[in-house]
mmCIF file of C-alpha atoms in Angstrom:
data_model
loop_
_atom_site.group_PDB
_atom_site.id
_atom_site.type_symbol
_atom_site.label_atom_id
_atom_site.label_comp_id
_atom_site.label_asym_id
_atom_site.label_seq_id
_atom_site.Cartn_x
_atom_site.Cartn_y
_atom_site.Cartn_z
ATOM 1 C CA UNK B 28 -2.245 7.128 0.474
ATOM 2 C CA UNK B 29 -2.354 3.818 -1.340
ATOM 3 C CA UNK B 30 -2.019 4.030 -5.122
ATOM 4 C CA UNK B 31 -4.944 3.519 -7.497
ATOM 5 C CA UNK B 32 -5.844 0.482 -9.578
ATOM 6 C CA UNK B 33 -3.059 -0.890 -11.769
ATOM 7 C CA UNK B 34 -3.347 -2.254 -15.308
ATOM 8 C CA UNK B 35 -2.518 -5.907 -14.663
ATOM 9 C CA UNK B 36 -4.440 -8.149 -17.108
ATOM 10 C CA UNK B 37 -2.304 -11.206 -16.279
ATOM 11 C CA UNK B 38 -3.072 -11.030 -12.561
ATOM 12 C CA UNK B 39 0.539 -11.272 -11.421
ATOM 13 C CA UNK B 40 1.994 -10.125 -8.132
ATOM 14 C CA UNK B 41 3.968 -7.255 -9.623
ATOM 15 C CA UNK B 42 5.651 -6.201 -6.383
ATOM 16 C CA UNK B 43 8.649 -3.976 -7.045
ATOM 17 C CA UNK B 44 8.742 -4.632 -10.792
ATOM 18 C CA UNK B 45 8.769 -1.628 -13.075
ATOM 19 C CA UNK B 46 6.397 -1.176 -15.975
ATOM 20 C CA UNK B 47 3.111 -1.439 -14.083
ATOM 21 C CA UNK B 48 1.077 1.718 -14.564
ATOM 22 C CA UNK B 49 -2.315 2.894 -13.385
ATOM 23 C CA UNK B 50 -5.322 1.696 -15.345
ATOM 24 C CA UNK B 51 -7.841 4.202 -16.652
ATOM 25 C CA UNK B 52 -9.880 3.535 -13.501
ATOM 26 C CA UNK B 53 -6.757 4.008 -11.384
ATOM 27 C CA UNK B 54 -6.207 7.445 -12.897
ATOM 28 C CA UNK B 55 -9.790 8.358 -12.047
ATOM 29 C CA UNK B 56 -9.142 7.244 -8.460
ATOM 30 C CA UNK B 57 -6.045 9.449 -8.284
ATOM 31 C CA UNK B 58 -7.962 12.434 -9.631
ATOM 32 C CA UNK B 59 -10.778 11.813 -7.153
ATOM 33 C CA UNK B 60 -8.438 11.874 -4.187
ATOM 34 C CA UNK B 61 -6.694 14.980 -5.521
ATOM 35 C CA UNK B 62 -10.090 16.689 -5.621
ATOM 36 C CA UNK B 63 -10.862 15.458 -2.111
ATOM 37 C CA UNK B 64 -7.589 16.912 -0.813
ATOM 38 C CA UNK B 65 -7.709 20.164 -2.793
ATOM 39 C CA UNK B 66 -8.645 22.272 0.208
ATOM 40 C CA UNK B 67 -6.141 20.742 2.617
ATOM 41 C CA UNK B 68 -3.026 22.523 3.883
ATOM 42 C CA UNK B 69 -0.644 20.227 1.998
ATOM 43 C CA UNK B 70 2.911 21.490 1.524
ATOM 44 C CA UNK B 71 4.753 18.260 0.700
ATOM 45 C CA UNK B 72 3.870 15.331 -1.582
ATOM 46 C CA UNK B 73 6.163 12.305 -1.783
ATOM 47 C CA UNK B 74 5.806 8.871 -3.363
ATOM 48 C CA UNK B 75 7.342 5.460 -3.762
ATOM 49 C CA UNK B 76 9.586 5.302 -6.854
ATOM 50 C CA UNK B 77 7.283 2.771 -8.565
ATOM 51 C CA UNK B 78 5.240 4.076 -11.500
ATOM 52 C CA UNK B 79 1.825 3.382 -9.983
ATOM 53 C CA UNK B 80 2.655 5.426 -6.893
ATOM 54 C CA UNK B 81 4.214 8.286 -8.864
ATOM 55 C CA UNK B 82 1.183 8.447 -11.160
ATOM 56 C CA UNK B 83 -1.200 8.445 -8.174
ATOM 57 C CA UNK B 84 0.693 11.217 -6.411
ATOM 58 C CA UNK B 85 1.042 13.508 -9.441
ATOM 59 C CA UNK B 86 -2.526 14.947 -9.433
ATOM 60 C CA UNK B 87 -2.243 15.702 -5.704
ATOM 61 C CA UNK B 88 1.069 17.506 -6.162
ATOM 62 C CA UNK B 89 -0.215 19.432 -9.180
ATOM 63 C CA UNK B 90 -3.374 20.510 -7.331
ATOM 64 C CA UNK B 91 -1.191 22.182 -4.706
ATOM 65 C CA UNK B 92 1.471 23.538 -7.053
ATOM 66 C CA UNK B 93 4.128 21.277 -5.547
ATOM 67 C CA UNK B 94 7.043 19.353 -6.988
ATOM 68 C CA UNK B 95 6.615 15.627 -6.404
ATOM 69 C CA UNK B 96 9.339 14.120 -4.212
ATOM 70 C CA UNK B 97 10.424 10.476 -4.157
ATOM 71 C CA UNK B 98 11.361 8.371 -1.131
ATOM 72 C CA UNK B 99 12.693 4.849 -1.702
ATOM 73 C CA UNK B 100 11.488 3.884 1.786
ATOM 74 C CA UNK B 101 7.875 4.042 0.587
ATOM 75 C CA UNK B 102 8.407 1.210 -1.907
ATOM 76 C CA UNK B 103 6.365 -2.012 -1.973
ATOM 77 C CA UNK B 104 7.453 -4.881 0.262
ATOM 78 C CA UNK B 105 9.850 -7.396 -1.253
ATOM 79 C CA UNK B 106 8.254 -10.772 -2.094
ATOM 80 C CA UNK B 107 9.714 -14.009 -3.507
ATOM 81 C CA UNK B 108 6.506 -14.577 -5.496
ATOM 82 C CA UNK B 109 6.954 -11.351 -7.425
ATOM 83 C CA UNK B 110 6.120 -11.816 -11.100
ATOM 84 C CA UNK B 111 4.024 -14.938 -10.509
ATOM 85 C CA UNK B 112 0.291 -15.332 -10.931
ATOM 86 C CA UNK B 113 -1.998 -15.686 -7.952
ATOM 87 C CA UNK B 114 -5.638 -16.686 -7.876
ATOM 88 C CA UNK B 115 -8.212 -18.889 -6.187
ATOM 89 C CA UNK B 116 -7.341 -22.534 -6.903
ATOM 90 C CA UNK B 117 -4.596 -21.673 -9.370
ATOM 91 C CA UNK B 118 -1.330 -19.801 -9.609
ATOM 92 C CA UNK B 119 1.975 -20.105 -7.768
ATOM 93 C CA UNK B 120 0.656 -21.709 -4.586
ATOM 94 C CA UNK B 121 -0.310 -24.878 -6.450
ATOM 95 C CA UNK B 122 3.362 -25.745 -6.924
ATOM 96 C CA UNK B 123 5.049 -27.669 -4.074
ATOM 97 C CA UNK B 124 8.392 -26.051 -4.902
ATOM 98 C CA UNK B 125 6.997 -22.768 -3.605
ATOM 99 C CA UNK B 126 5.716 -24.139 -0.305
ATOM 100 C CA UNK B 127 9.125 -23.777 1.375
ATOM 101 C CA UNK B 128 8.553 -20.037 1.319
ATOM 102 C CA UNK B 129 5.400 -20.392 3.434
ATOM 103 C CA UNK B 130 6.950 -21.855 6.583
ATOM 104 C CA UNK B 131 6.909 -18.767 8.799
ATOM 105 C CA UNK B 132 3.978 -16.321 8.529
ATOM 106 C CA UNK B 133 5.263 -14.338 11.508
ATOM 107 C CA UNK B 134 8.413 -13.014 9.786
ATOM 108 C CA UNK B 135 7.178 -13.595 6.969
ATOM 109 C CA UNK B 136 9.276 -16.246 5.228
ATOM 110 C CA UNK B 137 8.117 -15.246 1.721
ATOM 111 C CA UNK B 138 9.322 -11.686 1.756
ATOM 112 C CA UNK B 139 10.671 -8.607 3.467
ATOM 113 C CA UNK B 140 10.447 -8.955 7.273
ATOM 114 C CA UNK B 141 7.631 -6.948 8.802
ATOM 115 C CA UNK B 142 9.936 -5.189 11.235
ATOM 116 C CA UNK B 143 12.110 -3.949 8.365
ATOM 117 C CA UNK B 144 9.005 -2.492 6.737
ATOM 118 C CA UNK B 145 8.176 -0.720 9.998
ATOM 119 C CA UNK B 146 11.651 0.814 10.235
ATOM 120 C CA UNK B 147 11.731 2.194 6.707
ATOM 121 C CA UNK B 148 8.111 3.363 6.702
ATOM 122 C CA UNK B 149 8.480 5.157 10.031
ATOM 123 C CA UNK B 150 11.590 6.816 8.619
ATOM 124 C CA UNK B 151 9.612 7.983 5.583
ATOM 125 C CA UNK B 152 6.722 9.248 7.714
ATOM 126 C CA UNK B 153 9.031 11.173 10.020
ATOM 127 C CA UNK B 154 10.847 12.702 7.059
ATOM 128 C CA UNK B 155 7.524 13.833 5.571
ATOM 129 C CA UNK B 156 6.499 15.234 8.954
ATOM 130 C CA UNK B 157 9.682 17.297 9.083
ATOM 131 C CA UNK B 158 9.273 18.487 5.483
ATOM 132 C CA UNK B 159 5.746 19.726 6.181
ATOM 133 C CA UNK B 160 6.012 20.579 9.870
ATOM 134 C CA UNK B 161 3.017 22.664 10.902
ATOM 135 C CA UNK B 162 1.173 21.649 7.727
ATOM 136 C CA UNK B 163 0.204 18.398 5.991
ATOM 137 C CA UNK B 164 2.076 15.930 3.805
ATOM 138 C CA UNK B 165 0.847 13.198 1.468
ATOM 139 C CA UNK B 166 2.912 10.030 1.115
ATOM 140 C CA UNK B 167 1.886 7.573 -1.614
ATOM 141 C CA UNK B 168 2.876 3.985 -0.939
ATOM 142 C CA UNK B 169 1.546 0.421 -1.177
ATOM 143 C CA UNK B 170 -0.941 -1.681 0.723
ATOM 144 C CA UNK B 171 1.260 -3.956 2.800
ATOM 145 C CA UNK B 172 3.789 -1.358 4.030
ATOM 146 C CA UNK B 173 0.942 1.031 4.887
ATOM 147 C CA UNK B 174 -0.940 -1.645 6.816
ATOM 148 C CA UNK B 175 2.171 -2.807 8.639
ATOM 149 C CA UNK B 176 3.182 0.664 9.819
ATOM 150 C CA UNK B 177 -0.396 1.353 10.898
ATOM 151 C CA UNK B 178 -0.467 -1.935 12.817
ATOM 152 C CA UNK B 179 2.770 -0.990 14.534
ATOM 153 C CA UNK B 180 1.521 2.468 15.508
ATOM 154 C CA UNK B 181 -1.750 1.007 16.793
ATOM 155 C CA UNK B 182 0.168 -1.660 18.701
ATOM 156 C CA UNK B 183 -1.301 -4.649 16.901
ATOM 157 C CA UNK B 184 0.612 -7.760 15.969
ATOM 158 C CA UNK B 185 2.303 -7.451 12.581
ATOM 159 C CA UNK B 186 1.368 -10.878 11.216
ATOM 160 C CA UNK B 187 -2.228 -10.929 9.974
ATOM 161 C CA UNK B 188 -4.803 -12.209 7.493
ATOM 162 C CA UNK B 189 -4.172 -10.237 4.265
ATOM 163 C CA UNK B 190 -7.898 -10.309 3.449
ATOM 164 C CA UNK B 191 -8.621 -8.183 6.503
ATOM 165 C CA UNK B 192 -6.310 -5.271 5.731
ATOM 166 C CA UNK B 193 -8.161 -1.970 5.833
ATOM 167 C CA UNK B 194 -6.280 -0.337 2.994
ATOM 168 C CA UNK B 195 -8.397 -0.150 -0.140
ATOM 169 C CA UNK B 196 -7.113 1.239 -3.438
ATOM 170 C CA UNK B 197 -6.644 5.038 -3.284
ATOM 171 C CA UNK B 198 -7.466 5.064 0.434
ATOM 172 C CA UNK B 199 -6.007 7.479 2.961
ATOM 173 C CA UNK B 200 -4.418 6.285 6.204
ATOM 174 C CA UNK B 201 -3.755 9.449 8.199
ATOM 175 C CA UNK B 202 -1.199 9.882 10.982
ATOM 176 C CA UNK B 203 -1.562 12.985 13.139
ATOM 177 C CA UNK B 204 1.539 14.226 14.940
ATOM 178 C CA UNK B 205 1.811 16.355 18.038
ATOM 179 C CA UNK B 206 5.376 17.510 17.925
ATOM 180 C CA UNK B 207 7.341 14.398 16.985
ATOM 181 C CA UNK B 208 4.798 11.928 18.383
ATOM 182 C CA UNK B 209 1.907 10.277 16.553
ATOM 183 C CA UNK B 210 -1.254 10.897 18.569
ATOM 184 C CA UNK B 211 -3.958 9.473 16.304
ATOM 185 C CA UNK B 212 -4.582 7.404 13.184
ATOM 186 C CA UNK B 213 -7.480 7.890 10.765
ATOM 187 C CA UNK B 214 -8.726 6.099 7.672
ATOM 188 C CA UNK B 215 -10.924 7.154 4.752
ATOM 189 C CA UNK B 216 -11.802 6.036 1.221
ATOM 190 C CA UNK B 217 -12.511 9.074 -0.989
ATOM 191 C CA UNK B 218 -12.716 6.875 -4.107
ATOM 192 C CA UNK B 219 -14.613 3.943 -2.579
ATOM 193 C CA UNK B 220 -17.400 4.067 -5.180
ATOM 194 C CA UNK B 221 -14.790 3.543 -7.915
ATOM 195 C CA UNK B 222 -13.195 0.469 -6.311
ATOM 196 C CA UNK B 223 -14.359 -2.910 -7.707
ATOM 197 C CA UNK B 224 -16.279 -4.838 -5.033
ATOM 198 C CA UNK B 225 -13.840 -7.773 -5.002
ATOM 199 C CA UNK B 226 -10.980 -5.415 -4.084
ATOM 200 C CA UNK B 227 -12.617 -3.835 -1.048
ATOM 201 C CA UNK B 228 -11.291 -4.733 2.398
ATOM 202 C CA UNK B 229 -12.720 -8.043 3.609
ATOM 203 C CA UNK B 230 -14.126 -9.052 0.208
ATOM 204 C CA UNK B 231 -14.095 -12.732 -0.636
ATOM 205 C CA UNK B 232 -11.625 -13.677 -3.411
ATOM 206 C CA UNK B 233 -13.154 -14.346 -6.814
ATOM 207 C CA UNK B 234 -11.694 -16.877 -9.216
ATOM 208 C CA UNK B 235 -10.099 -15.160 -12.182
ATOM 209 C CA UNK B 236 -9.940 -11.815 -10.416
ATOM 210 C CA UNK B 237 -6.726 -10.310 -8.963
ATOM 211 C CA UNK B 238 -6.643 -10.147 -5.188
ATOM 212 C CA UNK B 239 -6.909 -6.865 -3.354
ATOM 213 C CA UNK B 240 -3.649 -7.102 -1.456
ATOM 214 C CA UNK B 241 0.088 -7.248 -1.977
ATOM 215 C CA UNK B 242 0.089 -4.286 -4.339
#
């Protein structure tokens, strides 16, 4: 599961920074997904250590009477632009000093290598599988790591256009295991009606609005 909307009035790429909590709308998204999952056979709930992920996972864990676990491997991807503002026609990319970080989109040169994200996310998924073997687990993470591990499982290239990630706020990317092997991947958006239009997958960026990726 990707976390819900974050209170971020300055429109910065908050990345792994602490202190960024769910907005009121984000809390509604978390509650909506908890309601959606209430009848599922969930025996393990685990989240990234960042506040927005912990706050998103809490209603799910509470709905099933479970203690919320934390896995550092579910954390957001590292990014050199963390803490800087991004927007259409403004923000960090206007400054030539930052362009040196944009030389290799295949690695990528501006942050944590995609393959490293795959390794840690697969480790987290497998650990959750083992913790809930025979049942279901919910792992709350962040858009880029979720999309990258899905791309790996579905055998797509890891470099991509961020605007085309199918990983909306509070969405569910589901991995079904048969034994120790992933046999299918699913995707759903239980809180889609709560997600602002400019943050939906494939939406065109809007000046003055935060982008729907990298969070």
